[in-house]
């Protein structure tokens, strides 16, 4: 019966060797396993000669098998083959038990040797059964691992696709952001374009005065010299006074032009976002006239009543003046546009009128400055009232408005300055834009 | 000869007074001023018969120079009607045509050429 044990040991080595063929551990284990197989044959001859009887030989070879099994079980490389390796325990147990029994009482053994042999045979057969199971398991595992590989490839492909899409989206977001920045810049330039004519007019006036007053002063000096030659010092002094006043006027109008140019530069420049104490009356007045002359320059037939009700005691407030100026310009341009539209449609006796007022109001939260821009123009139809603050919404013909004016105004007043914009409007009767800014 | 100058810019007044200093001193010319179309009409109610020449800016808040011109031609047709010269910074065809259509006698552009104006006054 010892033959089965040798066979089991030999087959174990051979099977493992075949099973690991073409796997990463082949190089490491090919030779040792081959060695075990060959050694098994050697040991079979050796033990047969060396040991006194078959029982001892049986036990020894069973222990060798046990040693090999235990060794293989401890090798992580053979983890996959535990089913095969463990299948040898019944054989080892059966062989050792049978032989020990035979050693102790040969009579007893002989009496039941059929059972002992059957047990060993069954244990040997068990190994084959387990081998079959193991093979099946192995192929199952292989199938699963192949499927897993397929899935992993699929996942990798999807991941690449998703990453690509995400990158594309990020690109798009970046593009949109830069487009938005461009649009804001465009809106600024568009409003500057609207201002240009107004600015030209506003600068031309003081320049005319500068020229006229300097010319007349030159004439006056000649006259003064004549009077002095005549000895009429009284008249000469009067003329000198006039000249002095003229020089003051030249200075005044020079400064006026200077202020307009500075304001224009400030308007087109990117906002500094620095809040500085500002007198709203001053910038409201400046932009009110610029907006008016801007529209007038485009359409000479246009005329409107400009009414200002500025609270002289209005406190200075901390604002980014270019930004708030831009909002006011937008409000004025809209107001003039509205009255102009109405004038064009009804004409006749309609008196376009745009009014700007400022005042301080007390609220439970503290004081606020209120600016009201009121017109008697065409008004805002109810249907579009909740849309006018949306970006790109415009009622102007294509190419005339960016649709960003009120939306930017909202951002500037509400988001950046913690203020409010309220609108009262009745279609056909006019609109009122009320801006409030906190005094902080 | 009485001249009414209508302009919303206040500094036009000393300018005229100094430019025509000699003429005023010699009582050849007399100037009155209005800062708006409305003010000018008010003034003319009483003194239209005295005023020989009206120099009016076109671009003014409220009543424009053109509207003022229309009113003058409608309200004071009694001969001899005052001579009206329009002045504007926008010296374009459209403005000119509009002014002439409404009955202006002449059309001047800013900055005012006072020597030219003096020449024109001589022919009145």
Coordinates of C-alpha atoms in Angstrom, one line a residue:
Chain A
X1 CA 0.0 0.0 0.0
X2 CA 3.0 2.3 0.4
X3 CA 2.8 2.8 -3.4
X4 CA -0.2 5.1 -3.1
X5 CA 1.7 7.5 -0.8
X6 CA 4.7 7.7 -3.2
X7 CA 2.3 8.1 -6.1
X8 CA 0.4 10.9 -4.2
X9 CA 3.7 12.7 -3.4
X10 CA 4.9 12.3 -7.0
X11 CA 1.6 13.4 -8.6
X12 CA 1.3 16.4 -6.2
X13 CA 4.7 17.7 -7.4
X14 CA 3.9 17.0 -11.1
X15 CA 0.4 18.5 -10.9
X16 CA 1.6 21.7 -9.2
X17 CA 4.4 22.0 -11.7
X18 CA 1.9 21.7 -14.6
X19 CA -0.6 24.1 -12.9
X20 CA 1.9 26.9 -12.5
X21 CA 3.2 26.6 -16.0
X22 CA 3.3 30.0 -17.8
X23 CA 2.7 31.9 -14.6
X24 CA 5.0 34.4 -12.9
X25 CA 6.0 31.9 -10.3
X26 CA 7.1 29.2 -12.9
X27 CA 10.8 30.2 -12.8
X28 CA 10.9 30.0 -9.0
X29 CA 9.1 26.6 -8.5
X30 CA 9.7 24.6 -11.7
X31 CA 12.9 23.1 -10.6
X32 CA 12.1 22.4 -6.9
X33 CA 8.8 20.7 -7.8
X34 CA 10.6 18.6 -10.5
X35 CA 13.1 17.8 -7.8
X36 CA 10.4 16.6 -5.4
X37 CA 9.0 14.4 -8.1
X38 CA 12.3 12.8 -8.9
X39 CA 13.3 12.6 -5.3
X40 CA 10.1 10.7 -4.6
X41 CA 11.2 8.0 -7.0
X42 CA 14.7 7.9 -5.5
X43 CA 13.4 7.8 -1.9
X44 CA 11.1 4.9 -2.9
X45 CA 14.0 2.8 -3.8
X46 CA 16.2 4.0 -1.0
X47 CA 13.6 3.4 1.8
X48 CA 12.7 0.1 0.4
X49 CA 16.3 -1.1 1.0
X50 CA 17.0 0.8 4.2
X51 CA 14.0 0.2 6.3
X52 CA 13.3 -3.1 8.0
X53 CA 9.7 -3.4 7.3
X54 CA 6.9 -2.0 5.2
X55 CA 5.0 -0.5 8.1
X56 CA 7.9 1.8 9.1
X57 CA 8.5 2.7 5.5
X58 CA 4.8 3.6 5.2
X59 CA 4.9 5.9 8.2
X60 CA 8.1 7.6 7.1
X61 CA 6.9 8.3 3.6
X62 CA 3.6 9.5 5.0
X63 CA 5.5 11.9 7.3
X64 CA 7.6 13.1 4.3
X65 CA 4.3 13.7 2.4
X66 CA 3.0 15.6 5.5
X67 CA 6.2 17.7 5.6
X68 CA 5.9 18.6 1.9
X69 CA 2.2 19.4 2.3
X70 CA 2.8 21.6 5.3
X71 CA 5.7 23.3 3.5
X72 CA 3.6 24.0 0.4
X73 CA 0.7 25.3 2.5
X74 CA 3.0 27.9 4.1
X75 CA 4.1 29.2 0.7
X76 CA 1.9 32.1 -0.4
X77 CA 2.6 31.2 -4.0
X78 CA 0.5 28.1 -3.7
X79 CA -2.4 29.7 -2.0
X80 CA -4.6 29.0 -5.0
X81 CA -3.9 25.2 -4.6
X82 CA -5.0 24.7 -1.0
X83 CA -7.9 22.5 -2.1
X84 CA -5.4 20.2 -3.8
X85 CA -2.9 20.3 -1.0
X86 CA -5.4 19.8 1.8
X87 CA -6.8 16.8 -0.1
X88 CA -3.7 14.8 1.1
X89 CA -4.5 14.9 4.8
X90 CA -6.9 11.9 4.7
X91 CA -4.4 9.8 2.9
X92 CA -1.6 10.7 5.3
X93 CA -3.9 10.0 8.3
X94 CA -5.1 6.7 6.8
X95 CA -1.6 5.5 6.0
X96 CA -0.1 6.4 9.4
X97 CA -3.1 5.0 11.3
X98 CA -3.0 1.7 9.3
X99 CA 0.7 1.2 9.7
X100 CA 0.7 2.1 13.4
X101 CA -2.1 -0.4 14.0
X102 CA -0.2 -3.0 12.0
X103 CA 2.9 -2.3 14.1
X104 CA 1.0 -2.6 17.4
X105 CA -1.1 -5.6 16.5
X106 CA -0.6 -7.4 13.3
X107 CA -3.4 -9.7 14.1
X108 CA -5.9 -7.0 14.6
X109 CA -4.7 -5.5 11.3
X110 CA -4.9 -8.6 9.4
X111 CA -8.4 -9.2 10.7
X112 CA -9.5 -5.8 9.4
X113 CA -7.0 -5.3 6.6
X114 CA -9.7 -4.9 4.0
X115 CA -11.1 -1.9 5.8
X116 CA -7.6 -0.4 6.3
X117 CA -6.8 -0.9 2.7
X118 CA -10.2 0.4 1.6
X119 CA -9.6 3.5 3.8
X120 CA -6.2 4.2 2.2
X121 CA -7.6 3.6 -1.3
X122 CA -10.5 5.8 -0.6
X123 CA -8.2 8.5 0.7
X124 CA -6.1 8.2 -2.4
X125 CA -9.2 8.4 -4.6
X126 CA -10.3 11.4 -2.6
X127 CA -7.2 13.3 -3.8
X128 CA -8.3 12.7 -7.4
X129 CA -11.8 13.9 -6.6
X130 CA -10.4 17.0 -5.0
X131 CA -8.0 17.5 -8.0
X132 CA -11.0 17.5 -10.3
X133 CA -12.8 20.0 -8.1
X134 CA -9.7 22.1 -7.8
X135 CA -9.3 22.2 -11.6
X136 CA -12.9 23.2 -11.9
X137 CA -12.4 25.9 -9.3
X138 CA -9.2 27.0 -11.0
X139 CA -11.0 27.4 -14.4
X140 CA -13.8 29.2 -12.7
X141 CA -11.3 31.5 -11.0
X142 CA -9.6 32.0 -14.3
X143 CA -12.9 32.9 -15.9
X144 CA -13.7 35.3 -13.1
X145 CA -10.3 36.9 -13.4
X146 CA -10.7 37.2 -17.1
X147 CA -14.1 38.8 -16.7
X148 CA -12.5 41.1 -14.0
X149 CA -9.8 42.1 -16.5
X150 CA -12.4 42.9 -19.1
X151 CA -14.4 44.9 -16.6
X152 CA -11.3 46.7 -15.6
X153 CA -10.5 47.6 -19.2
X154 CA -14.0 48.8 -19.5
X155 CA -13.8 50.9 -16.4
X156 CA -10.5 52.3 -17.5
X157 CA -12.0 53.3 -20.9
X158 CA -15.0 54.9 -19.1
X159 CA -12.7 56.7 -16.8
X160 CA -10.7 58.1 -19.7
X161 CA -13.9 59.2 -21.4
X162 CA -15.3 60.8 -18.2
X163 CA -11.9 62.5 -17.6
X164 CA -12.0 63.8 -21.1
X165 CA -15.5 65.1 -20.7
X166 CA -14.6 66.7 -17.4
X167 CA -11.6 68.4 -19.0
X168 CA -13.8 69.6 -21.9
X169 CA -16.4 71.0 -19.4
X170 CA -13.6 72.8 -17.5
X171 CA -12.4 74.2 -20.8
X172 CA -15.9 75.4 -21.6
X173 CA -16.4 76.9 -18.2
X174 CA -13.1 78.8 -18.6
X175 CA -14.2 79.9 -22.1
X176 CA -17.5 81.1 -20.7
X177 CA -15.7 83.0 -17.9
X178 CA -13.4 84.8 -20.3
X179 CA -16.4 85.5 -22.6
X180 CA -18.2 87.0 -19.6
X181 CA -15.2 89.2 -18.8
X182 CA -15.1 90.2 -22.5
X183 CA -18.8 91.0 -22.5
X184 CA -18.4 93.1 -19.4
X185 CA -15.6 95.0 -21.0
X186 CA -17.7 95.3 -24.1
X187 CA -20.5 96.7 -22.1
X188 CA -18.1 99.3 -20.6
X189 CA -16.9 100.2 -24.1
X190 CA -20.4 100.4 -25.4
X191 CA -21.4 102.8 -22.7
X192 CA -18.2 104.7 -23.3
X193 CA -19.2 104.9 -27.0
X194 CA -22.6 106.3 -25.9
X195 CA -20.7 108.8 -23.8
X196 CA -18.2 109.9 -26.4
X197 CA -20.5 112.4 -28.1
X198 CA -21.6 113.7 -24.7
X199 CA -18.0 114.0 -23.6
X200 CA -17.0 115.8 -26.8
X201 CA -19.8 118.3 -26.2
X202 CA -19.0 118.7 -22.5
X203 CA -15.3 119.3 -23.3
X204 CA -16.0 121.6 -26.2
X205 CA -17.9 124.0 -24.1
X206 CA -15.2 124.7 -21.5
X207 CA -12.6 124.8 -24.3
X208 CA -14.6 127.4 -26.1
X209 CA -14.6 129.5 -22.9
X210 CA -10.9 129.0 -22.4
X211 CA -10.3 130.3 -26.0
X212 CA -12.8 133.1 -25.9
X213 CA -11.7 134.4 -22.5
X214 CA -8.0 134.4 -23.4
X215 CA -8.7 136.1 -26.7
X216 CA -10.8 138.8 -25.1
X217 CA -8.2 139.2 -22.3
X218 CA -5.6 140.0 -24.9
X219 CA -7.8 142.7 -26.4
X220 CA -8.5 144.0 -23.0
X221 CA -4.8 144.4 -22.2
X222 CA -4.4 146.4 -25.4
X223 CA -7.2 148.6 -24.3
X224 CA -5.8 148.9 -20.8
X225 CA -2.5 150.0 -22.2
X226 CA -4.4 152.7 -24.2
X227 CA -6.2 153.9 -21.2
X228 CA -3.0 154.0 -19.2
X229 CA -1.3 156.0 -22.0
X230 CA -4.3 158.4 -21.8
X231 CA -3.8 158.5 -18.0
X232 CA -7.3 157.2 -17.2
X233 CA -6.2 155.0 -14.3
X234 CA -9.7 154.4 -13.2
X235 CA -10.7 152.8 -16.5
X236 CA -7.4 150.9 -16.6
X237 CA -8.0 149.4 -13.2
X238 CA -11.5 148.4 -14.2
X239 CA -10.1 146.6 -17.2
X240 CA -7.4 145.0 -15.1
X241 CA -10.2 143.6 -12.8
X242 CA -12.0 142.2 -15.8
X243 CA -8.8 140.5 -16.9
X244 CA -8.4 139.0 -13.5
X245 CA -11.9 137.7 -13.6
X246 CA -11.3 136.3 -17.0
X247 CA -8.2 134.5 -15.9
X248 CA -10.2 132.9 -13.1
X249 CA -12.8 131.8 -15.6
X250 CA -10.1 130.3 -17.9
X251 CA -8.9 128.3 -14.9
X252 CA -12.4 127.3 -14.0
X253 CA -13.2 126.0 -17.4
X254 CA -9.8 124.3 -17.8
X255 CA -10.5 122.4 -14.6
X256 CA -13.9 121.5 -15.9
X257 CA -12.5 120.0 -19.0
X258 CA -9.8 118.3 -17.0
X259 CA -12.4 116.7 -14.7
X260 CA -14.4 115.4 -17.7
X261 CA -11.3 113.8 -19.3
X262 CA -10.4 112.2 -15.9
X263 CA -13.9 110.9 -15.5
X264 CA -13.9 109.4 -19.0
X265 CA -10.6 107.7 -18.3
X266 CA -11.9 106.4 -15.0
X267 CA -15.0 105.0 -16.7
X268 CA -13.2 102.9 -19.2
X269 CA -10.5 101.7 -16.8
X270 CA -11.0 98.4 -15.1
X271 CA -12.6 98.9 -11.8
X272 CA -10.1 99.2 -8.9
X273 CA -12.7 97.9 -6.5
X274 CA -11.5 100.3 -3.9
X275 CA -14.3 102.0 -2.0
X276 CA -13.7 105.7 -1.4
X277 CA -15.8 108.4 0.2
X278 CA -17.7 109.8 -2.7
X279 CA -20.3 112.6 -3.1
X280 CA -23.1 110.9 -5.1
X281 CA -24.5 114.3 -6.1
X282 CA -21.3 115.1 -8.0
X283 CA -21.2 111.9 -10.0
X284 CA -24.9 111.8 -10.6
X285 CA -24.8 115.3 -12.0
X286 CA -21.8 114.5 -14.2
X287 CA -23.3 111.4 -15.7
X288 CA -26.7 112.9 -16.0
X289 CA -25.4 115.5 -18.4
X290 CA -23.1 113.1 -20.2
X291 CA -25.9 110.7 -20.8
X292 CA -28.2 113.5 -22.1
X293 CA -25.6 114.9 -24.5
X294 CA -24.6 111.4 -25.6
X295 CA -28.2 110.7 -26.8
X296 CA -28.6 114.2 -28.2
X297 CA -25.5 113.8 -30.3
X298 CA -27.0 110.8 -31.9
X299 CA -30.4 112.3 -32.4
X300 CA -30.5 116.1 -32.7
X301 CA -34.3 116.2 -32.6
X302 CA -34.2 114.9 -29.0
X303 CA -34.8 117.2 -26.2
X304 CA -35.7 116.6 -22.6
X305 CA -36.3 118.5 -19.4
X306 CA -33.5 117.6 -17.0
X307 CA -34.5 118.1 -13.4
X308 CA -32.2 117.6 -10.5
X309 CA -33.2 117.6 -6.8
X310 CA -30.0 117.0 -5.0
X311 CA -30.0 117.0 -1.2
X312 CA -27.1 119.5 -0.5
X313 CA -26.6 117.8 2.9
X314 CA -26.1 114.4 1.4
X315 CA -23.3 112.7 3.3
X316 CA -20.3 111.1 1.4
X317 CA -20.5 107.4 1.3
X318 CA -17.9 104.7 0.7
X319 CA -18.4 103.3 -2.8
X320 CA -16.4 102.3 -5.9
X321 CA -17.2 105.4 -7.8
X322 CA -16.5 104.2 -11.3
X323 CA -18.9 101.2 -10.7
X324 CA -21.7 103.2 -9.2
X325 CA -21.1 105.9 -11.9
X326 CA -21.6 103.2 -14.5
X327 CA -24.9 102.2 -12.8
X328 CA -26.1 105.7 -12.8
X329 CA -25.1 106.2 -16.4
X330 CA -27.0 103.1 -17.3
X331 CA -30.1 104.3 -15.4
X332 CA -29.9 107.7 -17.1
X333 CA -29.3 106.3 -20.6
X334 CA -32.4 104.0 -20.0
X335 CA -34.5 106.9 -18.8
X336 CA -33.6 109.1 -21.8
X337 CA -34.1 106.1 -24.1
X338 CA -37.6 105.6 -22.7
X339 CA -38.7 109.2 -23.0
X340 CA -37.2 109.3 -26.5
X341 CA -39.2 106.2 -27.5
X342 CA -42.3 107.8 -26.2
X343 CA -41.6 111.0 -28.0
X344 CA -41.1 109.2 -31.2
X345 CA -44.4 107.3 -30.9
X346 CA -46.8 110.0 -29.6
X347 CA -44.8 113.1 -30.5
X348 CA -46.8 116.3 -30.4
X349 CA -47.2 117.9 -27.1
X350 CA -45.3 115.2 -25.1
X351 CA -42.7 116.9 -22.9
X352 CA -39.9 114.4 -22.1
X353 CA -38.7 114.8 -18.6
X354 CA -36.0 113.0 -16.6
X355 CA -35.6 113.7 -12.9
X356 CA -32.8 112.7 -10.6
X357 CA -33.1 113.2 -6.8
X358 CA -31.0 112.2 -3.8
X359 CA -31.8 112.2 -0.2
X360 CA -30.9 110.5 3.1
X361 CA -33.4 108.1 4.6
X362 CA -33.6 106.5 8.1
X363 CA -34.3 102.8 8.3
X364 CA -34.4 100.5 11.3
X365 CA -30.9 99.3 10.3
X366 CA -29.4 102.7 10.0
X367 CA -29.2 105.6 7.5
X368 CA -29.2 105.0 3.8
X369 CA -28.7 107.2 0.7
X370 CA -31.4 107.1 -1.8
X371 CA -31.1 108.0 -5.5
X372 CA -34.2 108.1 -7.6
X373 CA -34.1 108.3 -11.4
X374 CA -37.6 109.1 -12.7
X375 CA -38.8 109.5 -16.2
X376 CA -42.1 110.0 -17.9
X377 CA -41.2 107.7 -20.8
X378 CA -42.8 104.6 -22.2
X379 CA -42.6 102.5 -19.0
X380 CA -42.0 98.9 -18.5
X381 CA -44.7 96.4 -19.6
X382 CA -45.8 94.1 -16.8
X383 CA -44.9 91.1 -18.9
X384 CA -41.2 91.8 -18.9
X385 CA -40.8 93.4 -15.4
X386 CA -39.3 90.3 -13.9
X387 CA -37.0 89.8 -16.8
X388 CA -35.3 93.2 -17.1
X389 CA -32.6 92.3 -14.6
X390 CA -31.6 89.1 -16.4
X391 CA -28.3 89.2 -18.3
X392 CA -28.7 89.7 -22.1
X393 CA -32.3 90.8 -21.8
X394 CA -32.9 93.8 -23.9
X395 CA -35.8 95.5 -25.6
X396 CA -33.5 97.5 -27.9
X397 CA -33.1 96.4 -31.5
X398 CA -30.2 94.0 -32.2
X399 CA -26.8 95.6 -32.0
X400 CA -28.0 98.6 -29.9
X401 CA -28.0 97.1 -26.4
X402 CA -25.9 94.4 -24.8
X403 CA -28.6 93.5 -22.4
X404 CA -26.1 93.6 -19.6
X405 CA -26.7 97.1 -18.3
X406 CA -29.2 96.3 -15.6
X407 CA -27.8 93.0 -14.8
X408 CA -24.4 94.5 -14.1
X409 CA -26.1 97.3 -12.2
X410 CA -27.7 94.8 -10.0
X411 CA -24.3 93.1 -9.3
X412 CA -22.7 96.4 -8.5
X413 CA -25.4 97.8 -6.2
X414 CA -26.8 94.7 -4.5
X415 CA -23.8 92.3 -4.5
X416 CA -20.8 94.7 -4.2
X417 CA -22.4 97.5 -2.2
X418 CA -25.1 95.8 -0.2
X419 CA -27.7 98.2 -1.5
X420 CA -31.0 97.8 -3.3
X421 CA -32.6 98.5 -6.6
X422 CA -36.4 99.0 -6.6
X423 CA -38.4 99.7 -9.7
X424 CA -41.8 101.3 -10.0
X425 CA -43.2 101.5 -13.5
X426 CA -46.4 101.8 -15.3
X427 CA -46.6 101.1 -19.0
X428 CA -47.1 104.3 -20.9
X429 CA -46.7 106.6 -17.9
X430 CA -43.0 106.2 -16.9
X431 CA -40.6 104.5 -14.7
X432 CA -38.8 105.1 -11.4
X433 CA -35.6 103.4 -10.4
X434 CA -34.8 103.7 -6.8
X435 CA -31.3 102.9 -5.6
X436 CA -30.5 102.8 -2.0
X437 CA -27.0 102.4 -0.6
X438 CA -26.1 102.0 3.1
X439 CA -24.1 104.7 4.8
X440 CA -21.4 102.7 6.5
Chain B
X1 CA -29.6 148.5 -30.6
X2 CA -30.8 146.0 -28.1
X3 CA -29.6 142.4 -28.3
X4 CA -30.9 139.4 -26.3
X5 CA -28.5 136.6 -25.8
X6 CA -30.0 133.2 -24.8
X7 CA -27.6 130.6 -23.4
X8 CA -27.7 128.3 -20.4
X9 CA -24.0 128.9 -19.8
X10 CA -23.7 131.9 -17.5
X11 CA -20.2 132.8 -18.5
X12 CA -21.4 133.8 -21.9
X13 CA -22.5 137.0 -20.3
X14 CA -19.2 138.5 -19.3
X15 CA -17.8 137.3 -22.6
X16 CA -20.2 139.4 -24.6
X17 CA -19.9 142.3 -22.3
X18 CA -16.2 142.4 -22.7
X19 CA -16.1 141.6 -26.4
X20 CA -18.5 144.5 -27.0
X21 CA -17.0 146.7 -24.3
X22 CA -16.4 149.7 -26.6
X23 CA -19.8 149.4 -28.4
X24 CA -21.6 149.2 -25.0
X25 CA -19.6 152.2 -23.7
X26 CA -20.5 154.2 -26.8
X27 CA -24.2 153.1 -26.4
X28 CA -24.1 151.6 -29.8
X29 CA -25.2 148.2 -28.4
X30 CA -27.1 147.1 -25.4
X31 CA -27.2 143.5 -24.1
X32 CA -29.7 141.5 -22.1
X33 CA -29.4 137.9 -21.2
X34 CA -31.6 134.9 -20.6
X35 CA -30.5 131.5 -19.4
X36 CA -33.3 129.4 -20.9
X37 CA -35.9 129.5 -23.6
X38 CA -38.6 130.0 -21.0
X39 CA -36.8 133.0 -19.5
X40 CA -36.3 134.5 -23.0
X41 CA -40.0 134.2 -23.8
X42 CA -40.9 135.9 -20.4
X43 CA -38.5 138.7 -21.2
X44 CA -39.9 139.1 -24.7
X45 CA -43.5 139.4 -23.5
X46 CA -42.7 143.0 -22.3
X47 CA -39.8 144.0 -24.5
X48 CA -40.2 142.3 -27.8
X49 CA -40.6 145.7 -29.5
X50 CA -37.2 146.9 -28.1
X51 CA -35.2 143.9 -29.1
X52 CA -33.7 144.0 -32.5
X53 CA -31.6 140.9 -32.5
X54 CA -31.9 137.6 -30.6
X55 CA -28.9 135.3 -30.4
X56 CA -29.9 131.9 -29.1
X57 CA -28.1 128.7 -28.3
X58 CA -29.9 125.6 -29.7
X59 CA -28.8 123.1 -27.1
X60 CA -30.4 124.0 -23.8
X61 CA -32.1 122.0 -21.1
X62 CA -35.8 122.4 -21.2
X63 CA -37.0 124.5 -24.2
X64 CA -34.5 124.1 -27.0
X65 CA -33.4 127.0 -29.1
X66 CA -35.4 125.7 -32.0
X67 CA -38.6 125.6 -29.9
X68 CA -37.8 129.2 -28.7
X69 CA -37.5 130.2 -32.4
X70 CA -40.8 128.7 -33.2
X71 CA -42.5 130.5 -30.4
X72 CA -40.9 133.8 -31.3
X73 CA -42.1 133.5 -34.9
X74 CA -45.6 132.6 -33.7
X75 CA -46.0 135.0 -30.8
X76 CA -44.3 138.1 -32.2
X77 CA -45.2 138.4 -35.9
X78 CA -45.8 142.2 -35.7
X79 CA -43.4 143.9 -38.0
X80 CA -40.6 144.4 -37.8
X81 CA -40.0 140.9 -36.4
X82 CA -36.7 140.5 -34.5
X83 CA -33.7 139.1 -36.3
X84 CA -32.9 135.7 -34.8
X85 CA -29.5 134.0 -35.1
X86 CA -29.1 130.5 -33.9
X87 CA -25.8 129.3 -32.3
X88 CA -24.8 125.7 -31.8
X89 CA -21.9 123.5 -31.0
X90 CA -23.3 121.0 -33.5
X91 CA -22.7 122.8 -36.7
X92 CA -24.2 120.1 -38.9
X93 CA -26.5 120.2 -41.9
X94 CA -29.5 118.9 -40.1
X95 CA -29.3 121.5 -37.4
X96 CA -28.8 124.2 -39.9
X97 CA -31.7 123.1 -42.0
X98 CA -34.0 122.8 -39.1
X99 CA -33.1 126.3 -37.9
X100 CA -33.6 127.9 -41.3
X101 CA -36.9 126.0 -41.8
X102 CA -38.2 127.4 -38.5
X103 CA -37.4 130.9 -39.6
X104 CA -33.9 131.7 -38.4
X105 CA -32.1 134.6 -40.1
X106 CA -28.7 133.2 -39.6
X107 CA -26.8 130.3 -38.2
X108 CA -23.5 130.5 -36.2
X109 CA -21.4 127.8 -34.8
X110 CA -19.5 127.6 -31.5
X111 CA -16.8 128.7 -30.7
X112 CA -18.3 132.1 -31.7
X113 CA -16.2 134.1 -34.1
X114 CA -16.9 137.5 -32.6
X115 CA -15.2 139.4 -35.5
X116 CA -17.6 137.7 -37.9
X117 CA -20.5 138.5 -35.6
X118 CA -19.4 142.2 -35.5
X119 CA -19.4 142.2 -39.3
X120 CA -22.9 140.8 -39.4
X121 CA -24.1 143.4 -36.8
X122 CA -23.0 146.2 -39.1
X123 CA -25.3 145.0 -41.8
X124 CA -28.4 145.0 -39.6

